[in-house]
Amino acid sequence: GYHRAAEALLLGEPFMAEAALEVGLVNRVVPPTEANGIAQTQARKLAAKPLSALVETKRLMKLSQQAAVQERIVVEGASFGAAMRSPAAKEAFTAFMEKRKPDFSKV
């Protein structure tokens, strides 16, 4: 989980559907031609349940994670702000405007 996520985030490489399935980010991978049908089947199953029960179940599942998520948002926001002011960000933005690949070897 953690190490694969770190690899994907640090390298910035595409995260394929099969890899997302392996680490539990998605429940299943289906052929594109079947995606709409499967989504509609799942939607019908959910629609048949009492809305209040679904809402409460979702609330309870998220409850234990909320504090950690809120703390993480603050930390990530500060980190993002610092990153946007960094020499690497300046080089990335300059390279983009100049339509060239960034050179991070000097930052």
XYZ file of C-alpha atoms in Angstrom:
107
model
C 0.000 0.000 0.000
C 2.211 2.815 1.309
C 5.288 2.005 -0.754
C 3.356 1.595 -3.997
C 1.494 4.839 -3.363
C 4.795 6.578 -2.619
C 6.296 5.250 -5.841
C 3.339 6.451 -7.907
C 3.296 9.880 -6.252
C 7.046 10.446 -6.257
C 7.646 9.293 -9.817
C 4.477 10.884 -11.173
C 3.882 7.932 -13.448
C 0.407 6.877 -14.588
C -1.417 4.692 -12.104
C -2.998 1.874 -14.083
C -6.340 0.331 -13.137
C -4.810 -3.034 -12.210
C -2.391 -1.351 -9.802
C -5.273 0.598 -8.247
C -7.091 -2.695 -7.733
C -4.041 -4.316 -6.138
C -3.685 -1.603 -3.500
C -7.413 -1.347 -2.816
C -8.136 2.027 -4.402
C -10.877 0.478 -6.534
C -13.131 -2.514 -5.911
C -12.971 -3.939 -9.418
C -11.683 -3.330 -12.914
C -14.065 -3.888 -15.808
C -13.815 -3.538 -19.572
C -14.828 -0.046 -20.732
C -17.758 -1.489 -22.681
C -19.237 -2.929 -19.463
C -18.581 0.028 -17.149
C -21.906 1.829 -17.644
C -23.970 -1.326 -17.199
C -22.153 -2.308 -14.022
C -22.426 1.240 -12.656
C -26.174 1.241 -13.345
C -26.586 -2.125 -11.607
C -24.730 -0.842 -8.549
C -26.777 2.369 -8.585
C -30.031 0.372 -8.656
C -28.871 -1.688 -5.664
C -28.094 1.478 -3.715
C -31.354 3.132 -4.768
C -33.282 0.172 -3.337
C -31.836 0.809 0.142
C -33.236 3.315 2.634
C -31.449 6.621 2.059
C -31.241 7.371 5.788
C -29.421 4.079 6.413
C -26.946 4.752 3.614
C -26.257 8.276 4.859
C -25.763 7.104 8.455
C -23.543 4.199 7.433
C -21.343 6.492 5.380
C -21.186 9.045 8.210
C -20.146 6.405 10.737
C -17.509 4.971 8.413
C -15.951 8.402 7.890
C -16.234 9.534 11.514
C -13.064 7.868 12.738
C -11.064 9.271 9.831
C -12.293 12.878 9.935
C -9.859 14.249 12.513
C -6.882 12.665 10.779
C -8.073 13.920 7.399
C -8.597 17.465 8.687
C -5.112 17.485 10.215
C -3.655 16.141 6.983
C -5.417 18.862 4.957
C -3.755 21.551 7.083
C -0.326 19.925 6.802
C -0.676 19.315 3.057
C -1.928 22.867 2.500
C 1.150 24.305 4.200
C 3.398 21.942 2.262
C 1.736 22.842 -1.038
C 2.088 26.561 -0.315
C 5.792 26.141 0.416
C 6.259 24.021 -2.702
C 4.622 26.678 -4.902
C 7.150 29.248 -3.623
C 10.174 26.985 -4.133
C 12.922 27.331 -6.751
C 11.726 24.056 -8.295
C 8.238 25.499 -8.801
C 9.688 28.650 -10.332
C 11.681 26.514 -12.784
C 8.620 24.384 -13.592
C 6.433 27.421 -14.296
C 9.160 29.144 -16.321
C 9.788 26.009 -18.374
C 6.067 25.653 -19.030
C 5.790 29.231 -20.255
C 8.898 28.761 -22.404
C 7.539 25.453 -23.761
C 10.569 23.436 -22.676
C 11.275 20.588 -20.286
C 12.169 21.814 -16.798
C 15.756 21.393 -15.615
C 15.694 20.665 -11.897
C 19.409 19.841 -11.684
C 20.280 23.340 -10.429
C 17.516 23.755 -7.855
